[in-house]
CSV table of C-alpha atoms and ligand atoms in Angstrom, one decimal:
chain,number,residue,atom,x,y,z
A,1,UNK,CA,-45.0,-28.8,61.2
A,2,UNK,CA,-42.7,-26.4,59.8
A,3,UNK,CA,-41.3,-23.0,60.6
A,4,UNK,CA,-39.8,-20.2,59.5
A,5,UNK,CA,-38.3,-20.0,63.1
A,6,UNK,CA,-37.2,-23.0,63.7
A,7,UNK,CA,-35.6,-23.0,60.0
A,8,UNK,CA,-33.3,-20.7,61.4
A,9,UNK,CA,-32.6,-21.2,65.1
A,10,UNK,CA,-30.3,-23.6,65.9
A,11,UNK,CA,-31.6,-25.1,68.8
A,12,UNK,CA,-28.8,-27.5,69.7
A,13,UNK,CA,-26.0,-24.1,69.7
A,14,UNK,CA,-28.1,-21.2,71.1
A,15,UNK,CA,-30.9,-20.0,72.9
A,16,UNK,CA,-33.9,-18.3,71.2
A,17,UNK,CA,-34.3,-14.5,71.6
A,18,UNK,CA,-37.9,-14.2,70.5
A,19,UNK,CA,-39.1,-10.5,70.8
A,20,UNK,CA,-42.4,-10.1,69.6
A,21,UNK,CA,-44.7,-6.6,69.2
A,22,UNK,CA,-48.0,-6.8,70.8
A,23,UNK,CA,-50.7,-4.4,68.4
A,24,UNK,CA,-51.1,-6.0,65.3
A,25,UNK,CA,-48.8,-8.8,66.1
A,26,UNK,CA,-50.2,-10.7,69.6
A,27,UNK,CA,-53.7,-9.3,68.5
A,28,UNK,CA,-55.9,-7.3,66.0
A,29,UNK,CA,-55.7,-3.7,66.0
A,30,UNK,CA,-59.4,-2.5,67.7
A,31,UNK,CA,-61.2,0.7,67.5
A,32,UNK,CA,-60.4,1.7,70.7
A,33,UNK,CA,-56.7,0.8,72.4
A,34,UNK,CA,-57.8,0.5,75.6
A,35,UNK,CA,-59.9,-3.2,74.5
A,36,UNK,CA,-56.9,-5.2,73.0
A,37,UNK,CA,-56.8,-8.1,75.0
A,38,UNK,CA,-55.2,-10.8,74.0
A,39,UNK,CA,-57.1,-14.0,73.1
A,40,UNK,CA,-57.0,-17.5,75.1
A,41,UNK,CA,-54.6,-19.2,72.6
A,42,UNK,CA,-52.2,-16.4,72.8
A,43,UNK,CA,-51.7,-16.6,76.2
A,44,UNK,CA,-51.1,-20.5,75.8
A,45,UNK,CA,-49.1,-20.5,73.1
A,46,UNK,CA,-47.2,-17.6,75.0
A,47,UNK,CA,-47.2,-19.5,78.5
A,48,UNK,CA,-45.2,-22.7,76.5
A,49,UNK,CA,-42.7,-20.3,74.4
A,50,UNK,CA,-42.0,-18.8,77.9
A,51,UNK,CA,-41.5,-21.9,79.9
A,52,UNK,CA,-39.0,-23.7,77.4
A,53,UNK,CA,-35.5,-24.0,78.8
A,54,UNK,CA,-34.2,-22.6,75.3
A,55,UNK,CA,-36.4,-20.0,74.7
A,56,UNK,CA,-36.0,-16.3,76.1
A,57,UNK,CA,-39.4,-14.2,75.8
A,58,UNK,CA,-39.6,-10.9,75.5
A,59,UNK,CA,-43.0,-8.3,74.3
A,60,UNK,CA,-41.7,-5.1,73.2
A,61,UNK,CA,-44.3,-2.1,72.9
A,62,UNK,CA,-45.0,1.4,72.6
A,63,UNK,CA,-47.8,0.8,75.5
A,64,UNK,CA,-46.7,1.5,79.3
A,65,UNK,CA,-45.6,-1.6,81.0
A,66,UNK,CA,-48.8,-1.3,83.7
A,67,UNK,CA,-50.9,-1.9,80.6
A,68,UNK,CA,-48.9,-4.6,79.2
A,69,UNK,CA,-49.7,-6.2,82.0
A,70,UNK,CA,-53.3,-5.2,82.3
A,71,UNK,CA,-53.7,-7.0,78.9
A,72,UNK,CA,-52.0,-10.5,80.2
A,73,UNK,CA,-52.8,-10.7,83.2
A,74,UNK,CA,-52.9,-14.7,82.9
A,75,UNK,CA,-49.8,-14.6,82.2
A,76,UNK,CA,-47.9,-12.7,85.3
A,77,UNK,CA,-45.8,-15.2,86.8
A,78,UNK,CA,-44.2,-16.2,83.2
A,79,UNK,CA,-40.9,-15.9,82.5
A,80,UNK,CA,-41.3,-12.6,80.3
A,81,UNK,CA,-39.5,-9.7,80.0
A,82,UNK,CA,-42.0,-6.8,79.2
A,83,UNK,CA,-40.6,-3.4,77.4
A,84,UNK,CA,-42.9,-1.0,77.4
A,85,UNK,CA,-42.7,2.9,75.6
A,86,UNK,CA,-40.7,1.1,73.1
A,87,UNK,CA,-38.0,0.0,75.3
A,88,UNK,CA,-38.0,3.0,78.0
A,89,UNK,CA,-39.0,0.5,80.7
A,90,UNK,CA,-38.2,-2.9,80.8
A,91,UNK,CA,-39.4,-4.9,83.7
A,92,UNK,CA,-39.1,-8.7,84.5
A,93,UNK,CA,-41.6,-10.1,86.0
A,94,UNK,CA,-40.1,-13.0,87.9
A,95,UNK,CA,-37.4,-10.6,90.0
A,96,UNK,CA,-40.0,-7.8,89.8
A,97,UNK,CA,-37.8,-5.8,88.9
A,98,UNK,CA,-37.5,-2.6,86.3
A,99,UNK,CA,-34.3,-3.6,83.9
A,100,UNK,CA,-34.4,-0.2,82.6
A,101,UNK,CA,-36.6,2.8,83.9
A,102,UNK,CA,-37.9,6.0,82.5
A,103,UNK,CA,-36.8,8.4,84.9
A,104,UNK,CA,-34.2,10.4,83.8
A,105,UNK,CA,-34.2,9.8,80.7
A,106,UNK,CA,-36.3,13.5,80.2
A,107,UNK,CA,-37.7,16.6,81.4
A,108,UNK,CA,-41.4,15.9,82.5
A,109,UNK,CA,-42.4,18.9,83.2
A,110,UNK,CA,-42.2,20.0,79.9
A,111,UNK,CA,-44.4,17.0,78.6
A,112,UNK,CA,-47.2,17.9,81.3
A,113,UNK,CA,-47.3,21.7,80.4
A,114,UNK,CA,-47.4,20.6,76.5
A,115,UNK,CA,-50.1,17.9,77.6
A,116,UNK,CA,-52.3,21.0,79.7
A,117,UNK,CA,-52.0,23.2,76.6
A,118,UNK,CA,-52.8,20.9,74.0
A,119,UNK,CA,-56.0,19.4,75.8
A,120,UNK,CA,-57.2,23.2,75.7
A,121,UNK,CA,-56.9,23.8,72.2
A,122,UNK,CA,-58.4,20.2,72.0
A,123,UNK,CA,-61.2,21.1,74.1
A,124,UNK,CA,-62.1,24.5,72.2
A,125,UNK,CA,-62.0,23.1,68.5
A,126,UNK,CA,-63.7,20.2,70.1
A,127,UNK,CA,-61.5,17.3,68.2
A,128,UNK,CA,-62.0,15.1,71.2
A,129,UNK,CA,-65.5,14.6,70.4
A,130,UNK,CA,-64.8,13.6,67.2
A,131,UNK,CA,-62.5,10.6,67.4
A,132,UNK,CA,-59.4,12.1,68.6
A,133,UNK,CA,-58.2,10.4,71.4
A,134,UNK,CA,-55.0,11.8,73.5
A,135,UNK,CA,-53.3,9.0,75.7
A,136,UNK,CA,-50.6,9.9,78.5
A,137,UNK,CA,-48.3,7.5,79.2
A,138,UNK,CA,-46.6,10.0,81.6
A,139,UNK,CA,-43.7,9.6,79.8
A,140,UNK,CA,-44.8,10.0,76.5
A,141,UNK,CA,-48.4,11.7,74.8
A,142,UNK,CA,-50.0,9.9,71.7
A,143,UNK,CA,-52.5,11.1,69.6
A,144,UNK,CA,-54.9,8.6,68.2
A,145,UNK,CA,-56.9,9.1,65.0
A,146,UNK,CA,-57.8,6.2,63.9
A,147,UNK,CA,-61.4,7.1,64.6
A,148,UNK,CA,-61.5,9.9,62.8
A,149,UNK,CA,-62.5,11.4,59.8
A,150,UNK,CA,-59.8,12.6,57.3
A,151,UNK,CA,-60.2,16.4,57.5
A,152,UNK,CA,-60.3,16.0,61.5
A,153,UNK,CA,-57.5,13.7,61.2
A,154,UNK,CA,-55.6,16.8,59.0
A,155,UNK,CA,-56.6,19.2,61.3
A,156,UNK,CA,-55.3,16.9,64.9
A,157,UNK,CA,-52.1,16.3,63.6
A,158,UNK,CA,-51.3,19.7,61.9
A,159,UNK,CA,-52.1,21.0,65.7
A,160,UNK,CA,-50.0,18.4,67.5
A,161,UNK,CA,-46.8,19.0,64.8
A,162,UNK,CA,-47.0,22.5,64.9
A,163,UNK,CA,-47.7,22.8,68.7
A,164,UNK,CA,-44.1,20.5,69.3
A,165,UNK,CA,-42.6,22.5,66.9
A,166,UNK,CA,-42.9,26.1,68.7
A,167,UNK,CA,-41.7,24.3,72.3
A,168,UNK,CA,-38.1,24.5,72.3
A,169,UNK,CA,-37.8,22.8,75.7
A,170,UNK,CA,-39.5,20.0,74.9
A,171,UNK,CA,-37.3,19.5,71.7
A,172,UNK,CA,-34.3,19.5,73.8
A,173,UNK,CA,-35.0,15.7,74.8
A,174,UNK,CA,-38.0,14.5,72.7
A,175,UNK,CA,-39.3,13.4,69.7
A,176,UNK,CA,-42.2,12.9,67.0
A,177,UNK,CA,-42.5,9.2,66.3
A,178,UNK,CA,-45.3,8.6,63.9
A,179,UNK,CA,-47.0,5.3,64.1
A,180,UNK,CA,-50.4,3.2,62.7
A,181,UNK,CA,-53.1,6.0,62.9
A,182,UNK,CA,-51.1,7.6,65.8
A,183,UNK,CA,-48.3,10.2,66.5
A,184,UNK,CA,-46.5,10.1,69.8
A,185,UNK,CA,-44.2,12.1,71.2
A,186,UNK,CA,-41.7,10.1,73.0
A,187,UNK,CA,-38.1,10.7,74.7
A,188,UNK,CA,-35.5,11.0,72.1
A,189,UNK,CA,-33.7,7.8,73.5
A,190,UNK,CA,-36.8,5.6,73.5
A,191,UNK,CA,-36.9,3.2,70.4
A,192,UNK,CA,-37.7,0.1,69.9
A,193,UNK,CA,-34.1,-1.0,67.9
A,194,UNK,CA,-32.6,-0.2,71.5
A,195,UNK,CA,-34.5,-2.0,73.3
A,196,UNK,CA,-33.4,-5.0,71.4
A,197,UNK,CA,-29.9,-4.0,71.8
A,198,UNK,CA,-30.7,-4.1,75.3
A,199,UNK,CA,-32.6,-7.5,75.6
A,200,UNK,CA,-29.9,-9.2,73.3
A,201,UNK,CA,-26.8,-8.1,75.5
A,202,UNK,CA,-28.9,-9.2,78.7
A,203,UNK,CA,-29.3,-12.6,77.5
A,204,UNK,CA,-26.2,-13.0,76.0
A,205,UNK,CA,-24.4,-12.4,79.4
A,206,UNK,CA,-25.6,-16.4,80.0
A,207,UNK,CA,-26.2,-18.0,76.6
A,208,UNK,CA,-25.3,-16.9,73.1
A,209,UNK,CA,-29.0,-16.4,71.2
A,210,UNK,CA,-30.4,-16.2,67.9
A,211,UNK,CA,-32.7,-12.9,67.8
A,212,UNK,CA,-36.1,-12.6,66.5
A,213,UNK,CA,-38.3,-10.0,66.3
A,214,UNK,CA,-41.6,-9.9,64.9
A,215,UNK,CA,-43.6,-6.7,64.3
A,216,UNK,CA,-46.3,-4.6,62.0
A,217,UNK,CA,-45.8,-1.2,62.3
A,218,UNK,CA,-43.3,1.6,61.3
A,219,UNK,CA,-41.7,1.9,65.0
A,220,UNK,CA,-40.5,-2.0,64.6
A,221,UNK,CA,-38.5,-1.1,61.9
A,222,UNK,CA,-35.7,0.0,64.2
A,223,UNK,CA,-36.0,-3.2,65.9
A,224,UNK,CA,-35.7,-4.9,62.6
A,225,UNK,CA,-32.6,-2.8,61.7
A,226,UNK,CA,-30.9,-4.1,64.5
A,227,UNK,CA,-32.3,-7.6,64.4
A,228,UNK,CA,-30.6,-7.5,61.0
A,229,UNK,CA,-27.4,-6.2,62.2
A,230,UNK,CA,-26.8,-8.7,64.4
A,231,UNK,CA,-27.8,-11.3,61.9
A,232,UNK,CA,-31.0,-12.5,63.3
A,233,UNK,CA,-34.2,-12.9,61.6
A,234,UNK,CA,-36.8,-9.8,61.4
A,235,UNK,CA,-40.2,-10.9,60.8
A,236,UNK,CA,-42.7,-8.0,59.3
A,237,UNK,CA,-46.6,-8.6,59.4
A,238,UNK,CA,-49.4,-7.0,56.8
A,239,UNK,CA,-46.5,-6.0,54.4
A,240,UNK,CA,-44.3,-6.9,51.0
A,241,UNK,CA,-40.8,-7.1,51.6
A,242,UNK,CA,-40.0,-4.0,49.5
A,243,UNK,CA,-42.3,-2.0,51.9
A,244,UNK,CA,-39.6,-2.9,55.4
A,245,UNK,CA,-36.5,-3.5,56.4
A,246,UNK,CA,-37.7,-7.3,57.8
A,247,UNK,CA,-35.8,-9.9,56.1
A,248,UNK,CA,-39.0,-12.2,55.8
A,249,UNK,CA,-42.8,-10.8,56.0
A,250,UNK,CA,-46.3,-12.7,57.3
A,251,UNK,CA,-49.4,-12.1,56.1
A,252,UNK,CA,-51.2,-11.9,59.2
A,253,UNK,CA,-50.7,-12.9,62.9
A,254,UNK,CA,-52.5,-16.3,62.4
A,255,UNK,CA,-49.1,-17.2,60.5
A,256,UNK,CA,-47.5,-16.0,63.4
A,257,UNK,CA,-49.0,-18.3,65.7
A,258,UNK,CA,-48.8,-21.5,63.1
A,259,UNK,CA,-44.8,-20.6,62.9
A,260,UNK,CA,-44.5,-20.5,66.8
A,261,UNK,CA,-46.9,-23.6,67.1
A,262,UNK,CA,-44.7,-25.5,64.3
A,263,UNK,CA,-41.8,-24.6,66.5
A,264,UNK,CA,-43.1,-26.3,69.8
A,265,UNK,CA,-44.9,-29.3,68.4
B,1,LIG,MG1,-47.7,-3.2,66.4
């Protein structure tokens, strides 16, 4: 079968640096985050792509790594390297071992006094009953409104921007990172372009590899940037090329999977 992939890659010179985003790109984006689980032929298509000798795996998300996992489960004692928070902690699970860790990289205790006063205003306006959802990843807050209606929507974010905007403190070392029907504050250092800086220099210390990265959203265009730089392949899904930076776009995830299958068989 053919691929894009394997059109590029070649296999007889490099390894295969194939970075892939989990929401929207391992599975469909649900109603509620905490239900994306990823389907049976994922994990098998994932389980062969992790066990060939030329192929280096990694999933790189803005989810925590202890969800990542949650979600694949089946797949634990692969040879995968999961980044979660977009690349503030990276853990492999064969040594496991955190690669990088979000410790330093901020002041927490501005985050959980942001967090405490925001849920209090959230409480009294009563946004969470209507489809506002707050996540803490303890190292980074996102709001969810994909379950809302527009005005509420409005009204959450307006609240969330301007409530960042008037903490000084927690400027100092974070950021606003809007994504699909969420906005997320997040370290300043957290993004998903370094994480792929940081996966490609890790495997490189062995084997020269080809980079691919394959994502949907607005925070993977960072990765794609970089992908790009370093004259890989970045694969965008659910858009027109004139809409990303990806050099090559998928319709849907379903193509994803064909391309990776076309690779392997
Ligand atoms: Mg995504």
């Amino acid at each position: 079968m053919p691929s894009v992939i394997a059109n590029h890659w070649c296999i007889d010179q490099e390894n295969l640096a194939l970075m892939l985003d989990y929401d929207g790109t391992l599975t469909p984006i649900v109603e509620n985050p905490a239900d994306a689980f990823i389907s049976v032929e994922w994990v098998e298509i994932l389980r062969l792509l992790a066990r060939h000798s030329k192929i280096r795996l990694a999933i790189v998300s803005g989810r925590s790594v202890s969800q990542l996992l949650e979600f694949m489960q089946p797949l634990k004692n692969e040879n995968i390297l999961f980044c979660g928070l977009h690349g503030g902690e990276i853990y492999d699970i064969r040594s496991k071992k955190f690669l990088q860790s979000p410790e330093n990289a901020c002041n927490l205790n501005s985050l959980i006094r942001f967090k405490d006063s925001l849920l209090c205003i959230l409480k009294e306006t009563k946004l969470l009953q209507q489809g506002i959802v707050i996540e803490d990843k303890n190292y980074s807050l996102a709001l969810h409104y994909r379950n809302a209606e527009q005005p509420i929507k409005q009204a959450a974010i307006g609240l969330f921007e301007k409530k960042f905007q008037s903490s000084p403190e927690l400027i100092e070392s974070f950021k606003l990172q809007p994504g699909k029907e969420v906005l997320e504050i997040l370290p300043k250092s957290f993004d998903k372009g370094q994480c792929v800086n940081f996966l490609y220099q890790f495997w490189e210390k062995t084997n020269s590899v080809y980079p691919v990265y394959v994502g949907d959203d607005l925070t993977d265009e960072f990765a794609f940037q970089v992908v790009n730089q370093l004259k890989g392949l970045s694969i965008c899904i659910g858009k027109s090329l004139d809409e990303t930076e990806a050099r090559c776009t998928f319709t849907s995830s379903y193509e994803l999977f064909e391309a990776l299958e076309g690779m392997l068989y």
